[in-house]
Coordinates of C-alpha atoms in Angstrom, one line a residue:
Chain W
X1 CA 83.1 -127.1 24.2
X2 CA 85.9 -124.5 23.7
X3 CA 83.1 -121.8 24.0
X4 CA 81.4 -123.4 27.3
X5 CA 85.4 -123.4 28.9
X6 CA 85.5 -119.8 28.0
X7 CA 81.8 -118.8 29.9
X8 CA 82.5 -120.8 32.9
X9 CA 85.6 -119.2 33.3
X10 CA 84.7 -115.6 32.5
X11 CA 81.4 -116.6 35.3
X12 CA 84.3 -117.8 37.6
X13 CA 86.0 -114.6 37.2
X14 CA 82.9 -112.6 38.0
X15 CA 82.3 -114.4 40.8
X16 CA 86.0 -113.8 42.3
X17 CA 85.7 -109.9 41.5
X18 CA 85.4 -107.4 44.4
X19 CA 82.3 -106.0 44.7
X20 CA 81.9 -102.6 42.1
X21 CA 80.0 -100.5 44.3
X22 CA 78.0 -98.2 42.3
X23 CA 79.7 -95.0 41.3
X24 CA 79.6 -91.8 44.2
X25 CA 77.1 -93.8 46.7
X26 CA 79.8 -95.4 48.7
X27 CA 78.1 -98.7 49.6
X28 CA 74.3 -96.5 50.0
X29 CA 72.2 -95.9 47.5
X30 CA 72.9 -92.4 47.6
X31 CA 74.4 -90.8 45.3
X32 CA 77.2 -88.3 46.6
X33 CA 79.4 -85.1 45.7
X34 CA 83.3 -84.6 46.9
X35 CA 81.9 -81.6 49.4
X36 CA 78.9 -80.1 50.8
X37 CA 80.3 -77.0 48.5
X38 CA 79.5 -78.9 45.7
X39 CA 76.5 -80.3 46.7
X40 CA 75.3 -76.4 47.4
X41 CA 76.2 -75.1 44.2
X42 CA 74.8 -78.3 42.5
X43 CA 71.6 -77.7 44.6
X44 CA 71.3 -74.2 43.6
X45 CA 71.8 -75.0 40.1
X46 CA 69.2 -78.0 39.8
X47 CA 66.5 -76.1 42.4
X48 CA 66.9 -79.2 45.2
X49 CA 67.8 -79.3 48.3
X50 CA 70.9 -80.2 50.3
X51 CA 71.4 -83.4 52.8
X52 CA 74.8 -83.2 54.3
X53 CA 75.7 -86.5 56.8
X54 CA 78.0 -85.7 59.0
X55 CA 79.3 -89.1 60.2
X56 CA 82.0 -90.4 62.9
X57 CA 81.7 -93.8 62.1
X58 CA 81.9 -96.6 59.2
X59 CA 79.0 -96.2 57.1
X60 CA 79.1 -100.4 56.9
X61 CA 78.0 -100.7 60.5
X62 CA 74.3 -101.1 60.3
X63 CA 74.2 -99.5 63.2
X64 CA 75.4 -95.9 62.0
X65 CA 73.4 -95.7 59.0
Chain J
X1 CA 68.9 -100.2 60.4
X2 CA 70.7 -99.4 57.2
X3 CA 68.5 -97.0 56.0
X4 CA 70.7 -95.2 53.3
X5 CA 71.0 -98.5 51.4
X6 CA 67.7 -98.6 51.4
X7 CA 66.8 -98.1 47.5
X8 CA 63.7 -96.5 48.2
X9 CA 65.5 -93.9 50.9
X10 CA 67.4 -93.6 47.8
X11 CA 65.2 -92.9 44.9
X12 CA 63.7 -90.1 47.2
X13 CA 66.8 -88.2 48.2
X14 CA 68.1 -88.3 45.0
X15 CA 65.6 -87.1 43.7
X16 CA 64.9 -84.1 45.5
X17 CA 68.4 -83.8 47.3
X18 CA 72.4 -83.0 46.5
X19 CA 74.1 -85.1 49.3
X20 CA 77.8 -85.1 50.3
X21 CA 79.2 -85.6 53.8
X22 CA 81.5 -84.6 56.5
X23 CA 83.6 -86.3 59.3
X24 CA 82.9 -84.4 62.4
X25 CA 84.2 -86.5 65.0
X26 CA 86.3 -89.8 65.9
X27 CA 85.6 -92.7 67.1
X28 CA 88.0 -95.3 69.0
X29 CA 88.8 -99.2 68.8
X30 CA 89.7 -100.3 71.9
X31 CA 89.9 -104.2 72.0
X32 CA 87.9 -104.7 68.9
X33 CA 85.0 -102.6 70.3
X34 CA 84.3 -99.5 69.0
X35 CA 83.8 -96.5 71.3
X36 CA 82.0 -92.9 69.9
X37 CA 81.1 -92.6 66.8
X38 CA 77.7 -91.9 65.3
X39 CA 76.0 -90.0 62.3
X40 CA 73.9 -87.1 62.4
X41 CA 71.8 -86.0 58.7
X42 CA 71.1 -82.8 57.7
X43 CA 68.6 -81.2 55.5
X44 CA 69.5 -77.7 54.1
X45 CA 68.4 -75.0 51.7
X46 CA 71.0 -74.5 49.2
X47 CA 72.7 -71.7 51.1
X48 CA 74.0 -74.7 54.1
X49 CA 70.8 -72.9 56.2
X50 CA 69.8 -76.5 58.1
X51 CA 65.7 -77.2 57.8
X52 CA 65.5 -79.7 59.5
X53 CA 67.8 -82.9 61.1
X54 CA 68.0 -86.0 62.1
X55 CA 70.0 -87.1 65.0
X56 CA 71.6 -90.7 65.3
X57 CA 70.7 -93.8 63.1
X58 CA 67.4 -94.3 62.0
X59 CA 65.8 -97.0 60.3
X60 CA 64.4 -96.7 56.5
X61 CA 60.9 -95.8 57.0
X62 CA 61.6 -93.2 60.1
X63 CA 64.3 -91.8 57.2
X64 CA 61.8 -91.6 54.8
X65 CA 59.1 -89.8 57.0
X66 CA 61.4 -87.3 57.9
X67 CA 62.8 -86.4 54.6
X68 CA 59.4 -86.5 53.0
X69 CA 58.3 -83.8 55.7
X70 CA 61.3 -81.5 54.9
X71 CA 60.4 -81.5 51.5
X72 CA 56.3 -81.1 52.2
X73 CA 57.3 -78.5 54.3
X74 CA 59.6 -76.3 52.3
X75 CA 57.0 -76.5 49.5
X76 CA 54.3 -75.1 51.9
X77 CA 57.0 -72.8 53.2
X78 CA 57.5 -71.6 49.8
X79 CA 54.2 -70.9 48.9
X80 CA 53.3 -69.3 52.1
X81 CA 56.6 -66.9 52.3
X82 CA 57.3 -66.1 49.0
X83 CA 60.5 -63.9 48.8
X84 CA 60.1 -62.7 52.0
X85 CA 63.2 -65.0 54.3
X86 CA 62.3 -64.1 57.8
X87 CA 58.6 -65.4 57.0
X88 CA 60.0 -68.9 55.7
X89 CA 61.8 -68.9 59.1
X90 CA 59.2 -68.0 61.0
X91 CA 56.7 -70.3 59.0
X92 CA 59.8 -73.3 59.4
X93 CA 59.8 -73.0 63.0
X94 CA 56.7 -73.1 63.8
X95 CA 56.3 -76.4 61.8
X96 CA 58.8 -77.7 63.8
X97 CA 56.9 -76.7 67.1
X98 CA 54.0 -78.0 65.7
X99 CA 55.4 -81.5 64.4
X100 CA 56.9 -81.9 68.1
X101 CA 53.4 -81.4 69.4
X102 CA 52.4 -83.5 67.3
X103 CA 54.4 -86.3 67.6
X104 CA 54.9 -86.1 71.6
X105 CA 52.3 -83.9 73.1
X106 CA 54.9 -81.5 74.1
X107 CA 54.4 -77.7 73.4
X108 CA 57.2 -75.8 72.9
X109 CA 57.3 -72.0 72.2
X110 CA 59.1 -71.2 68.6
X111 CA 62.0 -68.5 68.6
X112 CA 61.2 -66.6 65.2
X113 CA 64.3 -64.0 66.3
X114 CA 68.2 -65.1 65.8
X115 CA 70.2 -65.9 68.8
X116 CA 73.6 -64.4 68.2
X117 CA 76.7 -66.2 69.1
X118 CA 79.6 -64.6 70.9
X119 CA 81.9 -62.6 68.5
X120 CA 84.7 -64.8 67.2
X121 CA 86.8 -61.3 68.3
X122 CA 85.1 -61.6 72.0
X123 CA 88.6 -61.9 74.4
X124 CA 86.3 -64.4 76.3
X125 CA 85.9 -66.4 73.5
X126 CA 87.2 -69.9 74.0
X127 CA 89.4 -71.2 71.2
X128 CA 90.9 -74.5 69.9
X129 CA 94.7 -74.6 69.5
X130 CA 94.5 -73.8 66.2
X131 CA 93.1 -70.6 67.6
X132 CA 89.3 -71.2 65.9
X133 CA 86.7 -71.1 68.1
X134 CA 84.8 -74.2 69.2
X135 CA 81.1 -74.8 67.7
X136 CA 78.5 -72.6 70.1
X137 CA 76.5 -75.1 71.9
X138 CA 73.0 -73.1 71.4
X139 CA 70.4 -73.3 74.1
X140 CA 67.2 -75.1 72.9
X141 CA 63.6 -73.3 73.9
X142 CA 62.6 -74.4 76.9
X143 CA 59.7 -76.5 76.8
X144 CA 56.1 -75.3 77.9
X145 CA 54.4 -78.8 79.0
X146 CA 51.9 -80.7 77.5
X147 CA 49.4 -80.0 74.8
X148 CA 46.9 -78.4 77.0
X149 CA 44.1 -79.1 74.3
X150 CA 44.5 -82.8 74.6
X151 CA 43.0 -85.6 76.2
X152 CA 44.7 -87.6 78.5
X153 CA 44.5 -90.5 76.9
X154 CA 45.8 -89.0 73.8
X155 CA 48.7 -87.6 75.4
X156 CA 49.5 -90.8 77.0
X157 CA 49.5 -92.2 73.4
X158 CA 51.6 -89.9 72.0
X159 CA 54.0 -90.1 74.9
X160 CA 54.0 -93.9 74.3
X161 CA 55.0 -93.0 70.5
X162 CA 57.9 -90.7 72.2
X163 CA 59.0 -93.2 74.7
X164 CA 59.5 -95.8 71.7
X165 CA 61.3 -93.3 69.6
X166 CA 65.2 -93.6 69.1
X167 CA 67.4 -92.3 71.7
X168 CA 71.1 -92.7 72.2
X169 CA 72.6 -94.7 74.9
X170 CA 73.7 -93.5 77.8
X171 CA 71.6 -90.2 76.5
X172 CA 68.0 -89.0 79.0
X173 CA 65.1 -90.0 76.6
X174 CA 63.1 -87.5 78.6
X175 CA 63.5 -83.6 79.0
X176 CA 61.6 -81.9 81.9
X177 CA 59.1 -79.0 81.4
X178 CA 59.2 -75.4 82.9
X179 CA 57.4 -77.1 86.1
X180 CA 60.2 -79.5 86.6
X181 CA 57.8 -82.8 85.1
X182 CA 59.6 -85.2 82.8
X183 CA 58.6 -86.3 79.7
X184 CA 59.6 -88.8 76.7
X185 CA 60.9 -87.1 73.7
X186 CA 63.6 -89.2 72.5
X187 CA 66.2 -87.8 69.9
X188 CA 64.1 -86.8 67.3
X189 CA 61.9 -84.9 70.0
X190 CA 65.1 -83.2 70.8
X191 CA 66.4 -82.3 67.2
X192 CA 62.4 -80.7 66.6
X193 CA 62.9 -78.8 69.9
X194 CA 66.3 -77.9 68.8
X195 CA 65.2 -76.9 65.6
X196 CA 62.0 -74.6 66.5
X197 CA 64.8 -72.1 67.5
X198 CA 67.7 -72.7 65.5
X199 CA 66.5 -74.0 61.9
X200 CA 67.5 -72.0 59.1
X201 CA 70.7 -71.2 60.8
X202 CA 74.0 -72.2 59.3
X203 CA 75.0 -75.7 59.5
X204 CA 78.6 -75.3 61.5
X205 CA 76.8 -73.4 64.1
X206 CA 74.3 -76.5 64.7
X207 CA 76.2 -79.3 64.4
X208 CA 77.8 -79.2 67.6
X209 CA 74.8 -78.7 69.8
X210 CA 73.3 -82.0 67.8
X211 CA 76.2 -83.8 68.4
X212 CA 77.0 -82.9 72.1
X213 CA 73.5 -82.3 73.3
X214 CA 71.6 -85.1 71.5
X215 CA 73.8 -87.6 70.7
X216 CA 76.4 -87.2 73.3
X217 CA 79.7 -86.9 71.8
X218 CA 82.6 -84.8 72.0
X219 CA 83.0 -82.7 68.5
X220 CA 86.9 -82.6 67.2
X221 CA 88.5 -79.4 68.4
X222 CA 89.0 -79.2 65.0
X223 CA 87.0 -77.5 62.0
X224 CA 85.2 -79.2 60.3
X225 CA 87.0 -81.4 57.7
X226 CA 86.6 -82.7 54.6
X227 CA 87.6 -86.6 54.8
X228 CA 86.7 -89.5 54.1
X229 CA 85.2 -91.6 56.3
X230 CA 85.9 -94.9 53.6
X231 CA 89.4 -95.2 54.0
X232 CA 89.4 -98.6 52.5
X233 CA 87.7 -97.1 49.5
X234 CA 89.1 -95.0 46.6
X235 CA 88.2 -91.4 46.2
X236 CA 87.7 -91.7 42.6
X237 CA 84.1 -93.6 43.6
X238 CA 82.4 -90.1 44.0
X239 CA 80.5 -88.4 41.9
X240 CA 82.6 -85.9 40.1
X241 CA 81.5 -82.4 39.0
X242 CA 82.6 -80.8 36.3
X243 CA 83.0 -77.4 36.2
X244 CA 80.2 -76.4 33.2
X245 CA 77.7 -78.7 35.4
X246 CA 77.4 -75.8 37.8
X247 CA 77.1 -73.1 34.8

């Protein structure tokens, strides 16, 4: 019984928790460096390519991702 | 419309990308209704050269198609130029020429020489307060017409694909040929025409012709700054790079 108390509260508790969003994609699932710097010498280093966003909006409006 | 939470957009430009972003512009709330604002992606070589972009949302699939053809591309690019730079500029161009003719029936003649910008010592040069100069707005190639080669139906089809393709509000969907006839091209249209004469140039002297010319908003006077656009959101959510990562 004791044990049962303690899952439905720790569920309750997961259930009131903010949202984690996963680390660096900020709500995408893209994963993303602090600059485009980074993101160049990271590129260089792992022989990808860059995608820079440039953005003027929320990137939760649908309508600007 | 969200296509960067798409998980499949995802898996692909993580896999073959480094991403980070920039605020370039602002965007007002007047009586709950946001006014400006909009997002512009770029694809770049590792040096910040821009391959390819995409102007304005997009949904998943239209994401997807583009990134996939930057990466095809650069492969192909690779292989054809080898060491040799002005050929993989050359060679990136005319795809981009090519993909617009492809997509909208439109010919447009690819610029495989550098357009140089005014001389940030030029006393005509225009300058922000801060006393930087404002991104150049850079002229894109005029287009020729249509496809000569096709057949009217064809181009009909294809200007049908152009007519349905994205375009910003407020923004012409159409540009008009060297004889003064309209035709659909729609903002990806533009950034291809943009692109067949300024890809491979550095990103701060594109970004400003994408944003004005395609998407219609006013840049920030002010350089380009590193901010972020998730206010509400700590800073400690990005990915961090440690310093023997890039060794």
């Amino acid at each position: 019984m004791f044990s049962r108390r303690m899952f439905l509260g720790a569920a309750a508790m997961l259930a009131l928790a903010p949202v984690a969003w996963a680390e660096g994609s900020c709500g995408t699932s893209i994963e993303f460096v602090d600059t485009p710097k980074e993101a160049a010498a990271l590129a260089k280093k792992e022989q990808k390519l860059v995608f820079v966003l440039h953005v003027s909006g929320h990137f939760e409006d649908p309508r600007f991702t | 419309m969200n296509a960067l939470a798409n998980p499949e957009v995802g898996k692909f430009v993580n896999e073959y990308f480094v991403s980070s972003f920039q605020k370039v512009a602002t965007f007002k709330i007047v009586n709950g209704q946001k006014q400006g604002g909009n997002v512009a992606s770029y694809f770049c070589a590792p040096d910040g050269r821009v391959l390819h972009c995409i102007a304005g949302p997009v949904d998943a699939n239209t994401f997807l198609k583009e990134a996939k053809w930057v990466v095809e591309t650069t492969k192909k690019a690779m292989k054809e130029a080898g060491d040799d730079g002005a050929k993989f500029k050359a060679f990136f161009r005319n795809a981009h020429a090519e993909k617009l003719q492809r997509e909208t029936g439109l010919v447009v003649e690819p610029v495989t020489y550098d357009w140089s910008p005014p001389s940030e010592d030029d006393a005509l040069q225009f300058r922000d307060p801060t006393g930087r100069p404002l991104a150049p707005k850079l002229p894109p190639p005029p287009i020729d017409g249509p496809d000569v080669k096709l057949q009217e139906k064809e181009l009909a089809l294809r200007q049908a694909g152009a007519a349905k393709a994205a375009n910003t509000p407020g923004m012409p969907g159409y540009c008009t040929d060297k004889a003064g006839r309209r035709w659909n091209i729609g903002n990806q249209g533009k950034a291809d025409q943009i692109m067949a004469a300024h890809c491979m140039s550095k990103i701060e002297s594109i970004y400003g012709t994408v944003f004005e010319t395609i998407l219609g908003e006013k840049i920030s006077t002010k350089p380009v700054e590193v901010t972020t656009p998730f206010p509400w959101r700590p800073e400690s959510n990005l990915r961090k790079i440690k310093p023997e990562d890039l060794r």
